[in-house]
Coordinates of C-alpha atoms and ligand atoms in Angstrom, one line a residue:
M25 CA 0.0 0.0 0.0
A26 CA 1.6 3.3 -1.1
V27 CA 1.2 6.4 1.0
T28 CA 0.8 9.4 -1.4
Q29 CA 1.2 13.1 -0.9
S30 CA -1.7 15.1 0.7
T31 CA -4.0 14.9 -2.3
P32 CA -7.7 14.3 -2.3
E33 CA -7.2 11.7 -5.1
A34 CA -6.3 9.1 -2.5
M35 CA -8.1 7.6 0.5
F36 CA -7.9 9.0 4.0
I37 CA -7.2 6.1 6.3
D38 CA -5.8 6.4 9.9
G39 CA -4.9 10.0 9.3
K40 CA -2.9 9.3 6.2
W41 CA -3.4 9.4 2.4
I42 CA -3.4 5.9 1.1
E43 CA -3.5 4.4 -2.4
S44 CA -5.3 1.2 -3.3
S45 CA -3.2 -1.9 -3.5
S46 CA -4.9 -2.6 -6.8
A47 CA -3.7 -0.5 -9.6
K48 CA -7.2 0.2 -10.7
R49 CA -8.5 3.8 -10.3
I50 CA -12.1 5.0 -10.7
P51 CA -12.6 8.0 -13.0
V52 CA -14.7 10.8 -11.5
Y53 CA -16.6 12.9 -14.1
D54 CA -17.9 16.4 -14.7
P55 CA -21.4 15.5 -15.9
S56 CA -21.8 18.7 -17.8
T57 CA -18.8 18.1 -20.0
E58 CA -18.4 14.3 -19.6
E59 CA -14.7 15.0 -18.9
I60 CA -12.7 13.3 -16.2
L61 CA -12.3 15.6 -13.2
A62 CA -10.2 13.2 -11.1
E63 CA -9.3 9.6 -10.5
I64 CA -9.8 7.9 -7.1
P65 CA -8.6 4.6 -5.7
D66 CA -10.7 1.5 -6.0
A67 CA -10.3 0.2 -2.5
T68 CA -9.7 -3.5 -2.1
N69 CA -10.7 -5.6 1.0
S70 CA -7.2 -4.9 2.3
E71 CA -7.6 -1.1 2.5
M72 CA -11.1 -1.4 3.8
D73 CA -9.9 -3.7 6.5
T74 CA -7.1 -1.3 7.4
A75 CA -9.6 1.5 7.7
I76 CA -11.9 -0.6 9.9
A77 CA -9.0 -1.6 12.1
A78 CA -8.0 2.0 12.5
A79 CA -11.5 3.0 13.5
R80 CA -11.6 0.0 15.9
R81 CA -8.3 1.0 17.5
A82 CA -9.4 4.7 17.7
F83 CA -12.6 3.6 19.5
D84 CA -11.3 0.7 21.7
L85 CA -7.8 1.8 22.6
D86 CA -7.0 5.4 21.7
G87 CA -9.8 7.0 23.7
W88 CA -12.0 8.8 21.3
P89 CA -15.2 7.8 23.2
Q90 CA -13.5 9.1 26.4
T91 CA -12.7 12.5 25.1
T92 CA -14.9 15.0 26.9
A93 CA -18.2 15.9 25.2
Q94 CA -17.0 19.5 25.2
E95 CA -13.9 18.6 23.3
R96 CA -15.8 16.6 20.7
G97 CA -18.2 19.5 20.4
R98 CA -15.4 22.0 19.9
I99 CA -13.9 19.8 17.1
L100 CA -17.3 19.8 15.4
F101 CA -17.6 23.6 15.6
R102 CA -14.1 23.9 14.1
I103 CA -15.1 21.6 11.2
A104 CA -18.2 23.8 10.7
E105 CA -16.1 26.9 10.7
K106 CA -13.7 25.4 8.2
L107 CA -16.5 24.4 5.9
R108 CA -17.8 28.0 6.0
A109 CA -14.4 29.4 5.3
E110 CA -13.8 27.1 2.4
A111 CA -17.4 27.3 1.1
P112 CA -16.6 28.8 -2.3
Q113 CA -14.2 26.1 -3.3
L114 CA -16.3 23.3 -1.9
A115 CA -19.4 24.6 -3.6
E116 CA -17.6 24.8 -6.9
L117 CA -16.2 21.3 -6.5
E118 CA -19.6 19.9 -5.6
C119 CA -21.2 21.8 -8.5
R120 CA -18.7 20.5 -11.0
N121 CA -18.8 16.9 -9.8
T122 CA -22.6 16.5 -9.4
G123 CA -23.8 18.9 -12.1
K124 CA -26.1 20.7 -9.7
P125 CA -26.5 24.5 -10.1
I126 CA -23.9 26.5 -8.2
V127 CA -26.5 28.3 -6.2
E128 CA -27.9 25.0 -4.9
A129 CA -24.4 23.7 -4.2
E130 CA -23.8 26.8 -2.0
Y131 CA -26.9 26.0 0.0
D132 CA -25.6 22.4 0.5
I133 CA -22.3 23.5 1.9
A134 CA -23.9 25.9 4.3
D135 CA -26.3 23.2 5.4
A136 CA -23.4 20.8 5.9
A137 CA -21.7 23.4 8.2
T138 CA -25.0 23.9 10.1
C139 CA -25.2 20.1 10.6
F140 CA -21.7 20.1 12.3
E141 CA -22.7 23.1 14.4
Y142 CA -25.9 21.5 15.5
Y143 CA -24.3 18.2 16.6
G144 CA -21.3 20.2 18.1
G145 CA -23.9 21.8 20.4
L146 CA -25.7 18.5 21.0
A147 CA -22.5 16.6 22.0
T148 CA -22.8 18.1 25.6
K149 CA -26.5 17.5 25.9
V150 CA -26.4 13.7 25.7
S151 CA -27.4 12.3 29.1
G152 CA -29.0 9.2 30.6
T153 CA -31.9 8.9 33.0
V154 CA -32.7 7.7 36.4
N155 CA -35.4 4.9 36.4
P156 CA -38.2 4.8 38.9
V157 CA -37.5 1.4 40.4
P158 CA -38.4 0.5 44.1
D159 CA -36.6 2.4 46.8
N160 CA -34.0 -0.2 47.7
A161 CA -32.1 0.3 44.4
L162 CA -30.9 3.1 42.2
S163 CA -31.4 2.3 38.5
L164 CA -29.7 4.3 35.8
S165 CA -29.8 4.3 32.0
L166 CA -26.4 5.3 30.5
K167 CA -26.0 6.5 27.0
E168 CA -22.8 5.1 25.3
P169 CA -21.5 5.3 21.7
V170 CA -22.4 2.3 19.5
G171 CA -18.8 1.9 18.4
V172 CA -17.4 1.8 14.8
A173 CA -20.0 3.2 12.4
G174 CA -19.9 2.2 8.7
Q175 CA -21.4 4.9 6.6
I176 CA -22.4 4.5 3.0
I177 CA -23.7 7.6 1.1
P178 CA -25.1 8.5 -2.3
W179 CA -24.1 11.0 -4.9
N180 CA -27.0 13.5 -4.9
Y181 CA -25.8 15.6 -1.9
P182 CA -22.2 14.4 -1.4
L183 CA -20.9 16.7 1.3
L184 CA -24.2 17.2 3.0
M185 CA -24.8 13.4 3.3
A186 CA -21.3 13.0 4.7
A187 CA -22.2 15.7 7.3
W188 CA -25.5 14.0 8.2
K189 CA -23.5 10.8 8.9
L190 CA -20.3 12.0 10.4
A191 CA -21.5 14.8 12.7
P192 CA -23.9 12.8 14.9
A193 CA -21.6 9.8 15.0
L194 CA -18.6 11.9 16.2
A195 CA -20.7 13.9 18.7
A196 CA -21.9 10.5 20.2
G197 CA -18.2 9.3 20.5
C198 CA -18.3 6.8 17.6
T199 CA -15.5 6.4 15.1
C200 CA -16.3 6.2 11.4
V201 CA -15.5 4.5 8.1
L202 CA -17.3 6.4 5.4
K203 CA -17.6 5.3 1.8
P204 CA -18.7 8.1 -0.5
A205 CA -20.5 7.3 -3.7
E206 CA -18.0 6.3 -6.4
Q207 CA -19.4 9.1 -8.7
T208 CA -18.9 11.9 -6.2
P209 CA -16.1 11.4 -3.6
L210 CA -14.3 14.7 -4.0
T211 CA -15.8 17.0 -1.3
A212 CA -15.7 14.3 1.4
L213 CA -12.0 13.8 0.6
K214 CA -11.4 17.6 0.7
L215 CA -13.0 17.6 4.2
A216 CA -10.8 14.7 5.2
G217 CA -7.7 16.5 4.4
W218 CA -8.5 19.2 7.0
L219 CA -9.5 16.9 9.8
P220 CA -6.0 16.5 11.4
E221 CA -5.5 20.3 11.8
L222 CA -9.0 20.6 13.2
G223 CA -8.2 18.1 16.0
V224 CA -9.7 14.9 14.7
P225 CA -7.2 12.1 15.8
P226 CA -6.0 9.4 13.4
G227 CA -8.5 6.6 12.8
V228 CA -11.5 8.5 14.1
V229 CA -12.7 9.4 10.5
N230 CA -11.7 7.2 7.6
I231 CA -12.9 8.0 4.1
V232 CA -12.5 5.0 1.8
T233 CA -13.3 5.3 -1.9
G234 CA -14.6 2.4 -4.0
F235 CA -17.5 0.6 -5.5
G236 CA -20.6 -0.4 -3.5
E237 CA -20.5 -4.1 -4.4
T238 CA -16.9 -4.4 -3.2
A239 CA -15.9 -1.7 -0.7
G240 CA -19.4 -1.0 0.5
A241 CA -20.2 -4.7 0.9
R242 CA -17.0 -5.2 2.9
I243 CA -18.0 -2.6 5.5
V244 CA -21.4 -4.2 5.9
E245 CA -20.1 -7.8 6.3
S246 CA -17.2 -6.9 8.6
P247 CA -17.7 -8.3 12.2
R248 CA -15.6 -5.4 13.4
V249 CA -18.2 -2.7 12.5
D250 CA -21.0 -2.1 14.9
K251 CA -23.5 -0.1 12.9
I252 CA -24.3 0.7 9.3
A253 CA -25.9 4.0 8.3
F254 CA -26.9 3.9 4.6
T255 CA -28.5 6.3 2.2
G256 CA -29.3 5.0 -1.2
S257 CA -31.6 2.8 -3.3
A258 CA -34.2 0.5 -1.7
A259 CA -32.6 -2.4 -3.7
V260 CA -29.2 -1.9 -2.0
G261 CA -30.9 -1.2 1.3
K262 CA -32.4 -4.7 1.2
L263 CA -29.0 -6.3 0.4
I264 CA -27.4 -4.4 3.3
M265 CA -30.1 -5.6 5.7
K266 CA -29.6 -9.2 4.6
S267 CA -25.8 -9.0 4.9
A268 CA -25.8 -7.1 8.2
A269 CA -28.0 -9.9 9.7
D270 CA -25.0 -12.2 9.8
T271 CA -23.3 -10.0 12.4
L272 CA -26.5 -8.5 13.8
K273 CA -25.3 -5.0 13.2
R274 CA -27.5 -2.0 14.0
V275 CA -28.8 -0.7 10.7
T276 CA -30.4 2.6 9.7
L277 CA -31.6 3.0 6.1
E278 CA -32.7 6.1 4.3
L279 CA -34.0 4.9 1.0
G280 CA -35.9 6.3 -1.9
G281 CA -39.4 7.6 -2.3
K282 CA -42.3 8.4 -4.6
S283 CA -43.6 11.2 -2.5
P284 CA -47.1 12.6 -3.1
N285 CA -47.4 16.4 -3.4
I286 CA -51.1 16.9 -2.9
F287 CA -53.0 20.0 -4.1
F288 CA -56.5 20.8 -3.0
A289 CA -58.6 23.3 -5.0
D290 CA -58.6 25.7 -2.1
A291 CA -54.8 26.1 -2.0
D292 CA -53.1 29.4 -2.9
F293 CA -52.8 28.7 -6.6
E294 CA -49.6 30.6 -7.4
A295 CA -47.8 29.2 -4.4
A296 CA -49.1 25.7 -5.3
I297 CA -47.7 25.8 -8.8
D298 CA -44.3 27.0 -7.5
G299 CA -44.4 24.2 -4.9
A300 CA -45.2 21.6 -7.4
L301 CA -42.3 22.6 -9.6
F302 CA -39.8 23.1 -6.8
G303 CA -40.9 19.8 -5.2
V304 CA -39.9 17.7 -8.2
F305 CA -37.3 19.7 -10.1
I306 CA -34.9 20.9 -7.4
N307 CA -31.5 19.3 -7.8
Q308 CA -32.6 17.9 -11.2
G309 CA -35.1 15.7 -9.3
E310 CA -32.3 13.7 -7.8
V311 CA -33.8 14.0 -4.4
C312 CA -35.0 11.2 -2.2
S313 CA -38.0 13.3 -1.0
A314 CA -38.9 14.6 -4.5
G315 CA -42.6 15.3 -4.9
S316 CA -42.7 13.2 -8.0
R317 CA -46.4 12.3 -7.7
V318 CA -48.3 15.6 -8.1
L319 CA -51.9 14.9 -6.9
V320 CA -54.3 17.6 -8.0
E321 CA -58.0 17.9 -7.2
R322 CA -60.2 17.4 -10.3
S323 CA -61.8 20.9 -10.2
I324 CA -58.5 22.7 -10.7
Y325 CA -56.7 19.9 -12.6
S326 CA -56.6 21.3 -16.2
K327 CA -55.8 24.8 -15.1
F328 CA -53.1 23.4 -12.8
V329 CA -51.4 21.2 -15.5
E330 CA -51.5 24.2 -17.9
A331 CA -49.9 26.6 -15.3
M332 CA -47.3 24.1 -14.2
T333 CA -46.3 23.5 -17.8
E334 CA -46.2 27.2 -18.6
K335 CA -43.8 27.9 -15.7
A336 CA -41.7 24.8 -16.5
R337 CA -40.9 26.3 -19.9
N338 CA -38.9 29.0 -18.1
I339 CA -36.6 26.5 -16.2
K340 CA -33.2 27.4 -17.5
L341 CA -31.0 24.4 -18.2
G342 CA -27.4 25.3 -18.4
A343 CA -23.8 25.1 -17.2
P344 CA -23.8 24.2 -13.5
L345 CA -21.4 27.0 -12.7
D346 CA -23.5 29.7 -14.4
R347 CA -25.4 31.5 -11.7
E348 CA -28.5 31.9 -14.0
T349 CA -28.8 28.1 -14.4
K350 CA -31.8 26.5 -12.7
M351 CA -31.2 22.9 -13.7
G352 CA -28.0 21.1 -14.6
P353 CA -27.2 17.7 -16.0
L354 CA -27.9 14.4 -14.2
V355 CA -25.0 13.1 -12.2
S356 CA -23.8 10.3 -14.5
R357 CA -24.3 8.5 -17.8
E358 CA -25.9 5.6 -15.9
Q359 CA -28.4 7.9 -14.2
Y360 CA -29.0 9.7 -17.5
E361 CA -29.8 6.4 -19.2
R362 CA -32.1 5.3 -16.4
V363 CA -34.1 8.6 -16.5
C364 CA -34.2 8.5 -20.4
K365 CA -35.8 5.0 -20.2
Y366 CA -38.4 6.3 -17.8
Q367 CA -39.1 9.2 -20.1
Q368 CA -39.7 6.7 -22.9
L369 CA -41.9 4.5 -20.7
G370 CA -43.9 7.6 -19.6
R371 CA -44.6 8.5 -23.2
S372 CA -46.4 5.2 -23.5
E373 CA -48.1 5.3 -20.1
A374 CA -49.4 8.8 -19.9
K375 CA -49.7 12.1 -21.8
V376 CA -46.8 14.5 -22.1
A377 CA -47.4 18.1 -21.0
I378 CA -43.7 19.2 -21.5
G379 CA -40.4 17.5 -22.0
G380 CA -40.1 13.8 -22.3
G381 CA -36.7 13.7 -23.9
Q382 CA -33.3 15.2 -24.2
P383 CA -32.7 18.9 -24.9
A384 CA -31.3 19.6 -28.4
A385 CA -29.2 22.6 -27.2
F386 CA -26.5 20.5 -25.5
K387 CA -23.9 18.7 -27.5
R388 CA -22.3 17.2 -24.3
G389 CA -23.5 16.5 -20.8
Y390 CA -26.2 14.4 -19.2
Y391 CA -29.0 16.8 -19.7
V392 CA -32.6 15.8 -19.8
E393 CA -35.7 17.9 -20.3
P394 CA -37.8 18.8 -17.2
T395 CA -40.7 16.5 -17.9
I396 CA -44.3 16.6 -16.9
F397 CA -46.5 13.6 -17.5
Y398 CA -50.3 14.0 -16.9
D399 CA -53.4 11.9 -16.7
V400 CA -51.1 9.3 -15.0
D401 CA -52.8 6.4 -13.3
N402 CA -51.3 5.6 -10.0
S403 CA -50.7 2.0 -11.1
A404 CA -48.4 3.1 -13.9
R405 CA -44.8 2.3 -13.5
I406 CA -43.8 5.9 -13.7
A407 CA -46.1 6.6 -10.7
R408 CA -44.8 3.6 -8.7
E409 CA -41.0 3.5 -9.3
E410 CA -38.5 6.1 -8.2
I411 CA -37.1 7.8 -11.3
F412 CA -34.7 10.2 -9.5
G413 CA -34.7 12.7 -12.3
P414 CA -36.8 15.8 -13.3
V415 CA -39.9 13.8 -14.1
A416 CA -43.3 14.8 -12.6
T417 CA -46.3 12.5 -12.8
V418 CA -49.6 14.5 -12.4
I419 CA -52.5 12.4 -11.1
P420 CA -56.1 13.8 -10.7
F421 CA -58.2 13.0 -7.6
E422 CA -61.8 13.5 -6.7
D423 CA -61.9 14.3 -3.0
E424 CA -60.1 14.0 0.3
Q425 CA -60.6 10.3 0.6
D426 CA -59.5 9.7 -3.0
A427 CA -56.4 11.9 -2.4
L428 CA -55.5 9.9 0.7
R429 CA -56.0 6.5 -1.0
I430 CA -53.7 7.5 -3.9
A431 CA -51.1 9.1 -1.6
N432 CA -50.8 6.0 0.5
D433 CA -50.9 3.6 -2.5
T434 CA -47.2 3.2 -2.8
P435 CA -44.5 0.9 -1.3
F436 CA -42.6 4.0 -0.2
G437 CA -43.3 6.4 2.7
L438 CA -40.5 9.0 2.9
A439 CA -42.3 12.3 2.5
A440 CA -45.5 14.0 1.4
A441 CA -46.9 17.5 1.2
V442 CA -50.5 18.9 1.5
W443 CA -51.6 22.2 0.0
S444 CA -54.8 23.7 1.3
R445 CA -56.2 26.7 3.1
D446 CA -58.5 24.4 5.1
I447 CA -56.5 23.7 8.2
Y448 CA -58.9 20.9 9.3
K449 CA -58.6 19.1 6.0
A450 CA -54.8 19.6 5.9
L451 CA -54.4 18.2 9.4
R452 CA -56.7 15.2 8.7
M453 CA -54.4 14.4 5.8
V454 CA -51.2 14.9 7.9
K455 CA -52.4 12.3 10.4
A456 CA -53.6 9.8 7.8
I457 CA -50.6 9.9 5.4
R458 CA -48.1 7.1 6.0
A459 CA -44.8 8.9 5.6
G460 CA -42.0 10.0 7.8
I461 CA -42.2 13.7 6.8
V462 CA -45.3 15.7 5.9
W463 CA -45.1 19.3 4.9
V464 CA -48.2 21.6 4.8
N465 CA -48.2 24.4 2.2
H466 CA -44.5 23.8 1.4
M467 CA -42.4 21.1 -0.1
Q468 CA -38.8 20.2 0.8
P469 CA -37.7 22.5 3.6
T470 CA -35.2 20.4 5.7
Y471 CA -34.0 21.5 9.1
V472 CA -31.2 19.8 11.0
E473 CA -33.3 20.2 14.1
A474 CA -36.1 18.0 12.8
P475 CA -36.1 14.2 12.3
W476 CA -35.6 12.8 8.8
G477 CA -36.5 9.3 7.6
G478 CA -39.1 7.1 6.1
Y479 CA -42.0 4.7 6.7
K480 CA -42.5 1.5 4.7
Q481 CA -39.8 0.7 2.1
S482 CA -38.3 4.2 2.5
G483 CA -36.3 2.7 5.3
F484 CA -36.1 3.1 9.1
G485 CA -34.2 5.0 11.7
R486 CA -34.1 8.8 11.7
E487 CA -31.3 11.2 10.9
L488 CA -31.1 14.8 12.1
G489 CA -32.5 16.3 15.3
L490 CA -32.2 14.6 18.6
H491 CA -33.2 11.3 16.9
G492 CA -30.1 11.5 14.7
I493 CA -27.6 11.2 17.6
D494 CA -29.7 8.5 19.3
E495 CA -29.0 6.1 16.4
Y496 CA -25.3 6.2 17.3
L497 CA -26.0 5.5 21.0
E498 CA -26.5 2.3 23.0
T499 CA -28.4 2.3 26.3
K500 CA -26.9 0.6 29.3
Q501 CA -29.0 -0.2 32.3
V502 CA -27.2 0.0 35.6
H503 CA -28.7 -1.4 38.8
I504 CA -27.2 -0.3 42.1
N505 CA -28.3 -2.2 45.2
L506 CA -28.9 0.2 48.1
N507 CA -29.0 -2.5 50.8
E508 CA -25.8 -3.6 52.4
Q509 CA -27.1 -7.2 52.3
P510 CA -28.8 -8.0 48.9
I511 CA -32.3 -9.4 49.4
Ligands
LIG17 O1 -27.7 3.9 -5.8 P1 -27.0 2.8 -4.9 P2 -27.4 4.3 -7.3 C1 -32.0 5.6 -5.8 C2 -32.5 6.4 -7.1 C3 -31.5 6.0 -8.1 C4 -31.1 4.6 -7.7 C5 -29.8 4.1 -8.1 O2 -33.7 5.9 -7.4 O3 -32.0 6.1 -9.4 O4 -31.2 4.6 -6.3 O5 -28.7 4.9 -7.8 C6 -23.3 2.0 -2.4 N1 -23.3 -2.8 -0.6 N2 -31.2 6.5 -4.9 O6 -27.1 3.1 -8.2 O7 -26.5 1.7 -5.7 C7 -22.9 2.9 -3.6 O8 -21.5 2.7 -3.9 C8 -22.9 -1.7 0.0 C9 -31.9 7.1 -3.9 O9 -26.3 5.2 -7.3 O10 -28.0 2.5 -3.8 C10 -23.2 4.3 -3.1 O11 -22.2 4.7 -2.2 N3 -23.0 -0.5 -0.6 C11 -31.0 7.7 -2.9 C12 -24.5 4.0 -2.3 O12 -24.5 2.6 -2.0 C13 -23.4 -0.4 -1.9 C14 -29.8 8.3 -3.3 C15 -25.8 4.4 -3.1 O13 -25.8 3.6 -4.3 C16 -23.8 -1.6 -2.5 C17 -29.2 7.6 -4.4 C18 -23.7 -2.8 -1.8 N4 -24.0 -4.0 -2.4 C19 -29.9 6.7 -5.2 N5 -24.2 -1.2 -3.8 C20 -31.7 8.5 -1.7 N6 -32.3 7.8 -0.8 O14 -31.5 9.7 -1.6 C21 -24.1 0.1 -3.9 N7 -23.6 0.6 -2.7

């Protein structure tokens, strides 16, 4: 294993830059030009095992869990400060690697910093409880870190997803082996390079690059990893659960969705149209909580589809670094091909209001047209399967009961939104929708203070908020006998 210079084109293991023992490297692309931006190592089992061993040592022997909560909190604040200081270069790198518009990338970096700040503050707020057992004993519940956390993240919000995983784990006193998506590892590696100067000891955070089926699978099967936190596809989530069963690891999964964005006739019409477009087209639709099923009450249905279509015409596709750009290319050729297939399928399953193909204006880059299919039946594949691209399926409904039936008729349950001025109706919907996140008269706002995660096949466990740190903690019951002679 060769140790290279301090470059983000290597892996960060045990505080050092490490190359893969296999000569193979993985090209990382700029999806707007299809050019190679960088090449990263393709980790073998040997490097992954080294990273896991380093995390194990940092947890078991080097005393990371025993550092004071204040110290861990201070380190997280320093990371947040560094992210804010380096935000322009991070946003540019994220933008070039994912294809997302620069303005959206800037929000992501700020959100990542906020996440480290939040968990920096929370580090000192973790405490156990005293249990009300009979008077002859004292019963305590202690909160302790789970151990080594294996963290596998996707490509749609690369640095933000790294922050959602690393910040609560570190605050709790866990050590981490994080595998970024093979398509978008660059900002996580950048962050890794700053960790030593910010006070993160060797082995506490390891960033290992590689493919899911090899490097990712190795983390999941390792008996030396205590917990897996995964964000990605439901298909891989199922594989992870099966594999983790062999070692009975703790598992949290944040998977995909087919979230209903529900518009009643009494909603503020202009806000509703904006909410429908924003809900499904932000980040090119590559969002787990995308409002990809737009449910519209029959009495406003035609007007709604027309207005949505009209406004969608103004979405400016362009170079991700151009500040005027509202939609960039998809992240990879693979994702582009996947979305193009769904566009083709949609043309046979429903009517096209706008889009449905590839824009002629671009000679290069994985651009697809913002697409609105309407008169979609909820049983159509485009209404049931996660597309993860800028493709809206508009579905009419008759009344509240019908809206609810369609909204819940999905294997997923990540998010939903309800638009209405009738607070009683909106709240009835909120209670009856089977999803982990429900927005009213809004779609997509995400706050680090509030729990994030899904029902049904959108996974389980919660990130963010107080719940987010709990997923990295074990509970130990302590019983102290208060009689000199136990009875
Ligand atoms: O995801 P994968 P892909 C959905 C979305 C998208 C589809 C496919 O619908 O179209 O998934 O995207 C790692 N063991 N989401 O193929 O494969 C992989 O290396 C361990 C929704 O990119 O799930 C990467 O780091 N790890 C989602 C991560 O898992 C494995 C975000 C995600 O990749 C693995 C992304 C394995 N066997 C895609 N196979 C969301 N919930 O936001 C892959 N990986």
